[in-house]
Coordinates of C-alpha atoms and ligand atoms in Angstrom, one line a residue:
Y16 CA -49.6 -83.6 -9.3
P17 CA -50.2 -81.9 -13.1
M18 CA -49.1 -84.6 -15.6
F19 CA -51.0 -87.2 -13.9
D20 CA -54.3 -88.1 -15.3
Q21 CA -56.6 -89.1 -12.5
S22 CA -59.2 -90.0 -14.9
Q23 CA -57.5 -92.7 -16.2
Y24 CA -56.7 -94.4 -12.3
V25 CA -60.2 -94.3 -11.1
D26 CA -61.0 -95.7 -14.3
A27 CA -58.1 -98.7 -13.2
S28 CA -59.2 -99.1 -9.9
F29 CA -62.8 -99.3 -10.5
S30 CA -63.7 -95.9 -8.8
V31 CA -62.4 -96.6 -5.3
N32 CA -61.6 -93.2 -4.4
F33 CA -58.0 -92.6 -2.6
S34 CA -55.0 -91.0 -3.8
F35 CA -52.8 -94.2 -4.8
Y36 CA -50.7 -91.6 -6.8
E37 CA -50.1 -89.4 -3.7
E38 CA -49.0 -92.6 -1.3
V39 CA -46.6 -93.9 -3.9
V40 CA -44.9 -90.6 -3.9
K41 CA -45.0 -90.4 -0.3
G42 CA -43.7 -93.8 0.8
L43 CA -40.5 -93.7 -2.1
S44 CA -39.7 -89.9 -1.3
T45 CA -38.7 -90.6 2.3
S46 CA -35.0 -92.4 3.4
Q47 CA -36.4 -95.8 4.1
K48 CA -38.5 -96.4 1.6
T49 CA -42.1 -97.9 1.9
L50 CA -45.1 -99.0 -0.4
P51 CA -48.4 -100.1 1.2
S52 CA -49.4 -103.7 1.3
K53 CA -52.7 -102.8 0.3
Y54 CA -52.0 -102.3 -3.3
F55 CA -50.6 -105.3 -3.8
Y56 CA -54.5 -106.2 -4.9
D57 CA -54.9 -105.9 -8.6
E58 CA -56.3 -108.3 -10.6
R59 CA -52.8 -110.0 -10.9
G60 CA -52.2 -109.4 -7.6
D61 CA -55.7 -110.9 -6.2
R62 CA -54.9 -114.3 -8.4
L63 CA -51.4 -114.5 -6.7
F64 CA -53.2 -114.2 -3.8
Q65 CA -55.0 -116.8 -4.3
A66 CA -52.0 -118.8 -5.5
I67 CA -50.5 -118.0 -2.5
M68 CA -53.1 -119.7 -0.5
H69 CA -52.7 -123.1 -2.2
C70 CA -49.2 -123.3 -1.9
P71 CA -47.5 -125.3 0.6
E72 CA -45.9 -123.5 2.6
Y73 CA -48.6 -120.8 3.1
Y74 CA -50.5 -122.6 6.3
L75 CA -52.4 -119.8 7.2
S76 CA -55.1 -120.2 4.8
R77 CA -55.4 -124.3 5.5
C78 CA -55.6 -123.6 9.3
E79 CA -58.7 -120.8 8.7
Q80 CA -60.1 -123.4 6.2
E81 CA -59.9 -125.9 8.4
I82 CA -61.9 -123.9 11.5
F83 CA -64.8 -122.5 9.1
E84 CA -65.3 -126.2 7.9
S85 CA -65.3 -127.6 11.4
R86 CA -67.2 -125.1 13.8
Q87 CA -70.0 -123.9 11.7
A88 CA -72.6 -124.8 13.8
K89 CA -71.0 -123.1 17.1
M90 CA -70.0 -120.0 15.0
A91 CA -73.9 -119.9 13.9
E92 CA -74.9 -120.0 17.7
L93 CA -72.3 -117.4 19.1
L94 CA -72.9 -115.0 16.5
F95 CA -76.3 -115.6 14.8
S96 CA -80.2 -115.6 15.4
K97 CA -83.2 -117.3 13.9
R98 CA -85.7 -114.6 15.0
Q99 CA -83.4 -111.4 13.6
R100 CA -82.0 -110.4 11.0
I101 CA -78.3 -109.6 11.4
D102 CA -75.8 -107.9 9.1
L103 CA -72.5 -110.2 8.1
I104 CA -69.8 -107.7 7.5
E105 CA -66.4 -108.7 5.7
L106 CA -63.7 -106.4 5.5
G107 CA -61.1 -107.9 2.8
A108 CA -63.5 -110.7 2.0
G109 CA -61.6 -111.7 -0.9
D110 CA -63.0 -114.7 -2.6
A111 CA -64.8 -115.1 0.7
S112 CA -63.5 -119.2 0.3
K113 CA -64.3 -119.4 4.6
T114 CA -67.1 -117.9 4.9
F115 CA -68.7 -119.6 2.2
H116 CA -69.5 -122.2 4.4
L117 CA -70.7 -121.0 7.1
L118 CA -73.2 -118.4 5.0
K119 CA -74.3 -122.0 3.0
Y120 CA -74.7 -123.6 7.0
L121 CA -76.7 -120.4 7.9
L122 CA -79.2 -120.3 5.2
E123 CA -80.0 -124.4 5.6
N124 CA -80.5 -123.8 8.8
Q125 CA -82.6 -120.8 8.9
Y126 CA -80.5 -118.0 10.5
M127 CA -81.7 -114.7 9.3
V128 CA -78.3 -112.8 7.3
T129 CA -77.4 -109.9 5.5
Y130 CA -74.0 -110.3 3.6
R131 CA -71.8 -107.5 3.3
P132 CA -68.3 -108.5 1.6
L133 CA -66.3 -105.3 1.8
D134 CA -63.2 -104.9 0.0
I135 CA -60.6 -102.7 -2.0
S136 CA -60.8 -104.8 -4.8
A137 CA -63.6 -104.2 -6.8
H138 CA -62.6 -106.6 -9.5
I139 CA -62.7 -109.5 -6.5
L140 CA -66.5 -108.3 -5.1
F141 CA -67.5 -108.8 -8.6
E142 CA -66.7 -112.1 -9.2
L143 CA -67.4 -113.1 -5.6
A144 CA -70.9 -111.4 -5.8
A145 CA -71.7 -113.6 -9.0
D146 CA -69.9 -116.8 -7.7
L147 CA -72.2 -116.5 -4.6
R148 CA -75.5 -115.9 -6.5
A149 CA -74.8 -118.5 -8.4
R150 CA -74.1 -120.9 -5.1
I151 CA -76.1 -119.6 -3.0
P152 CA -79.3 -118.3 -5.0
Q153 CA -81.5 -117.1 -1.6
L154 CA -78.6 -115.2 0.1
N155 CA -79.0 -111.6 0.6
I156 CA -75.7 -109.5 -0.7
E157 CA -74.2 -106.3 -0.6
T158 CA -71.3 -105.8 -1.8
I159 CA -69.4 -103.0 -1.0
P160 CA -66.0 -101.7 -2.9
A161 CA -63.7 -99.5 -0.2
E162 CA -61.2 -99.1 2.7
Y163 CA -61.9 -101.2 5.9
I164 CA -63.2 -97.9 7.9
R165 CA -64.5 -96.1 5.2
G166 CA -66.7 -98.7 4.0
L167 CA -68.0 -99.5 7.5
E168 CA -69.1 -96.2 8.0
Q169 CA -70.8 -96.6 4.7
I170 CA -72.4 -99.6 6.0
V171 CA -73.4 -98.2 9.6
R172 CA -75.1 -95.1 8.0
Q173 CA -77.6 -97.9 5.3
S174 CA -78.3 -100.3 8.0
S175 CA -79.3 -100.2 11.4
A176 CA -79.2 -104.3 12.0
P177 CA -77.3 -105.9 14.9
K178 CA -73.9 -106.2 13.4
V179 CA -71.3 -109.0 13.0
L180 CA -67.8 -108.2 11.8
F181 CA -65.4 -110.8 10.5
F182 CA -61.9 -109.9 9.7
L183 CA -60.5 -113.5 8.7
G184 CA -57.4 -114.6 7.3
A185 CA -54.7 -112.7 9.2
N186 CA -55.3 -109.4 7.7
I187 CA -55.1 -107.8 10.9
G188 CA -51.5 -109.1 10.8
N189 CA -50.9 -106.2 8.1
M190 CA -50.8 -103.9 10.6
T191 CA -48.0 -103.5 13.7
K192 CA -49.4 -104.1 16.9
I193 CA -50.1 -100.0 17.6
E194 CA -52.3 -99.7 14.4
A195 CA -53.8 -102.9 14.7
H196 CA -55.1 -101.3 18.7
T197 CA -55.9 -98.1 17.0
F198 CA -57.3 -100.5 14.2
C199 CA -59.8 -102.0 16.7
R200 CA -60.6 -99.3 19.0
T201 CA -61.9 -97.5 15.6
L202 CA -64.0 -100.6 14.6
R203 CA -65.8 -100.7 18.2
S204 CA -66.4 -96.8 18.3
K205 CA -68.6 -97.9 14.5
L206 CA -70.1 -100.7 16.5
Q207 CA -73.1 -100.8 18.9
Q208 CA -73.0 -102.8 21.8
G209 CA -73.6 -106.5 21.3
D210 CA -72.4 -106.2 18.4
K211 CA -69.5 -109.1 17.2
V212 CA -66.4 -109.3 15.8
L213 CA -64.8 -112.0 14.7
I214 CA -61.0 -111.7 14.0
G215 CA -58.6 -114.0 12.7
F216 CA -54.8 -114.1 13.9
D217 CA -51.5 -116.1 13.2
L218 CA -50.2 -117.6 16.3
I219 CA -46.5 -117.1 17.1
K220 CA -44.9 -120.9 16.3
N221 CA -41.5 -122.1 15.1
P222 CA -39.5 -119.1 13.1
R223 CA -38.6 -121.4 10.3
I224 CA -42.5 -122.4 9.6
I225 CA -43.1 -118.6 9.1
Q226 CA -40.4 -117.7 7.4
A227 CA -41.1 -120.5 4.4
A228 CA -44.4 -119.0 4.5
Y229 CA -43.4 -115.8 2.8
D230 CA -41.2 -117.3 0.8
D231 CA -42.4 -119.9 -1.3
Q232 CA -40.5 -122.4 -2.7
D233 CA -42.4 -121.7 -6.6
G234 CA -41.7 -117.9 -6.1
L235 CA -45.9 -116.7 -5.7
T236 CA -44.6 -114.5 -3.0
W237 CA -41.9 -113.3 -5.3
D238 CA -44.6 -112.3 -8.3
F239 CA -47.1 -111.0 -5.7
N240 CA -44.1 -108.4 -4.3
I241 CA -42.7 -107.6 -7.9
N242 CA -46.4 -106.9 -9.0
L243 CA -47.0 -104.2 -7.0
L244 CA -44.0 -102.3 -9.7
T245 CA -45.9 -103.6 -12.7
R246 CA -49.0 -102.2 -11.4
I247 CA -47.5 -98.9 -10.3
N248 CA -46.2 -98.3 -13.9
R249 CA -49.3 -99.4 -15.9
E250 CA -51.9 -97.3 -13.6
L251 CA -49.4 -94.4 -12.4
G252 CA -47.1 -93.9 -15.6
A253 CA -44.2 -94.9 -13.7
N254 CA -41.0 -97.1 -15.4
F255 CA -39.8 -99.2 -13.1
N256 CA -38.1 -102.1 -14.5
P257 CA -39.1 -105.6 -12.2
D258 CA -35.8 -107.0 -13.3
L259 CA -33.7 -104.7 -11.3
F260 CA -35.6 -105.8 -7.8
E261 CA -35.8 -109.3 -5.9
H262 CA -38.2 -110.0 -2.7
Y263 CA -36.8 -110.6 0.4
C264 CA -38.7 -111.2 3.7
T265 CA -37.0 -112.4 7.4
Y266 CA -39.1 -113.2 10.3
I267 CA -38.1 -111.3 13.6
P268 CA -39.2 -113.6 15.9
E269 CA -38.7 -111.4 19.2
T270 CA -41.5 -108.9 17.9
G271 CA -43.7 -111.4 15.9
E272 CA -43.0 -109.3 12.7
C273 CA -42.4 -110.9 9.4
H274 CA -41.0 -107.9 7.0
S275 CA -41.4 -107.9 3.3
Y276 CA -38.9 -105.9 0.9
L277 CA -38.2 -105.3 -2.6
V278 CA -34.5 -104.8 -3.2
S279 CA -32.7 -102.8 -5.4
L280 CA -30.3 -105.0 -7.2
V281 CA -28.7 -102.0 -8.7
A282 CA -28.1 -98.0 -8.3
H283 CA -30.6 -96.3 -11.0
E284 CA -33.3 -94.4 -11.0
V285 CA -37.2 -94.9 -12.0
T286 CA -39.0 -91.9 -13.6
F287 CA -43.0 -90.8 -12.4
P288 CA -44.9 -88.3 -15.2
D289 CA -43.4 -85.6 -12.3
R290 CA -40.2 -86.9 -10.6
K291 CA -37.4 -89.1 -10.7
I292 CA -36.5 -91.5 -7.4
S293 CA -33.2 -92.8 -7.9
F294 CA -32.0 -96.0 -6.0
E295 CA -28.6 -96.9 -4.6
K296 CA -27.7 -100.5 -5.4
D297 CA -29.1 -102.9 -2.2
E298 CA -31.9 -100.0 -0.9
L299 CA -34.9 -101.6 0.1
I300 CA -38.7 -100.6 0.0
H301 CA -40.3 -102.3 2.9
T302 CA -43.5 -103.7 1.4
E303 CA -45.2 -105.7 4.1
V304 CA -45.2 -106.0 7.8
S305 CA -47.2 -109.6 8.9
R306 CA -47.4 -109.7 12.4
K307 CA -47.6 -113.3 14.7
Y308 CA -49.8 -113.2 17.9
Q309 CA -49.4 -114.7 21.0
R310 CA -53.0 -115.6 22.6
W311 CA -52.6 -113.2 25.7
E312 CA -51.9 -110.7 23.6
I313 CA -54.8 -111.0 21.7
D314 CA -56.7 -111.0 24.9
S315 CA -55.2 -108.1 26.7
M316 CA -55.7 -106.3 22.9
A317 CA -59.7 -107.1 23.2
L318 CA -59.6 -105.7 26.9
T319 CA -58.2 -102.3 26.3
T320 CA -59.8 -101.3 22.7
G321 CA -63.7 -101.8 24.6
F322 CA -64.4 -105.5 23.8
S323 CA -64.8 -108.4 25.7
P324 CA -63.2 -112.0 24.6
V325 CA -65.9 -114.4 24.2
H326 CA -64.5 -117.5 22.2
A327 CA -61.4 -119.0 20.7
F328 CA -61.4 -121.1 17.7
L329 CA -58.5 -122.7 16.9
D330 CA -56.9 -125.2 14.7
N331 CA -55.8 -128.6 15.3
R332 CA -52.0 -127.6 15.2
Q333 CA -53.2 -124.5 17.3
W334 CA -50.9 -122.6 14.6
F335 CA -54.0 -120.1 14.1
V336 CA -57.2 -118.2 16.0
D337 CA -60.1 -117.0 15.3
V338 CA -61.0 -115.1 17.9
V339 CA -64.8 -113.9 19.1
W340 CA -65.0 -110.4 21.1
E341 CA -68.6 -109.0 21.8
A342 CA -68.3 -104.6 21.9
Ligands
AVJ24 C1 -53.4 -111.3 3.4 C2 -52.7 -109.8 5.0 C3 -53.3 -111.8 5.2 O1 -49.4 -111.1 5.5 O2 -50.0 -113.3 5.6 C4 -49.1 -113.0 1.5 C5 -50.7 -111.1 2.5 N1 -48.1 -111.3 2.0 N2 -48.3 -113.8 1.6 C6 -49.9 -111.9 5.2 C7 -49.7 -112.0 1.6 C8 -47.5 -111.9 1.6 C9 -51.4 -112.3 4.1 N3 -52.6 -111.4 4.0

């Protein structure tokens, strides 16, 4: 990509080292256009997602928050120790609004923990570290700006302490079922026997409730999706006109998958530094899958990926589950 200034990109994404440009161009060059959802999270994307977490339709965060606020003691007892320092790795930590309560509880109750939050957004990690250092000064914290597996490999090289790995917020929903299986198997291969994982899954429920969560009235999810195009413009030198696209999402009860798209409203071309991408009227860019699970699928996923199910924390309405598995 001769005209693409790599150094500029590296700066814009705070040195997280993978090829945004290559993935974008590849995704837009197939007949079924796609963009990876992991790129939603630039500075504005982080802010929009935080707003989504507070909007009335997006029940997921509130369900998991309820679990974390009411079950800290049980979580501490199941996962941590007062005699041995344990690494708490959090994949996709974001603002760690759920983990915060547990961390506080652990330190107030003499559990020994090193918190290792990992996120693709170096920006949010920077804010998180500052926030936690102010609110829980005695906490040991080491941030890792990286994608999931690469970051985990880095941690495993650096520390031999027993590990508890958190993967919250239904982030696993951004994978198809097959991808999730492969991912859990990879997690298992990086962990030692006896290490534990706690994974948040959104559960299958009335389809209207799910559909609404991804199509909120205030248009936050709309802006969140469209923001991907403005990010591509800024960081990769493209010229998407965001007004020529709209957000569309559809939940398919048979598969438990909610799919999000950007729809091109007119036939037009978008220019990148080294190529043009053409869009037909009504052509879609697939941007995200958010998969919902049945309870039995989750248990069977544990067993087929080398984990033993230990416990399931549910919210009052049983809309969301945080499962604990042991490696
Ligand atoms: C952060 C991946 C859990 O899929 O529910 C929210 C992202 N997308 N609204 C999800 C998201 C649209 C969210 N996760």
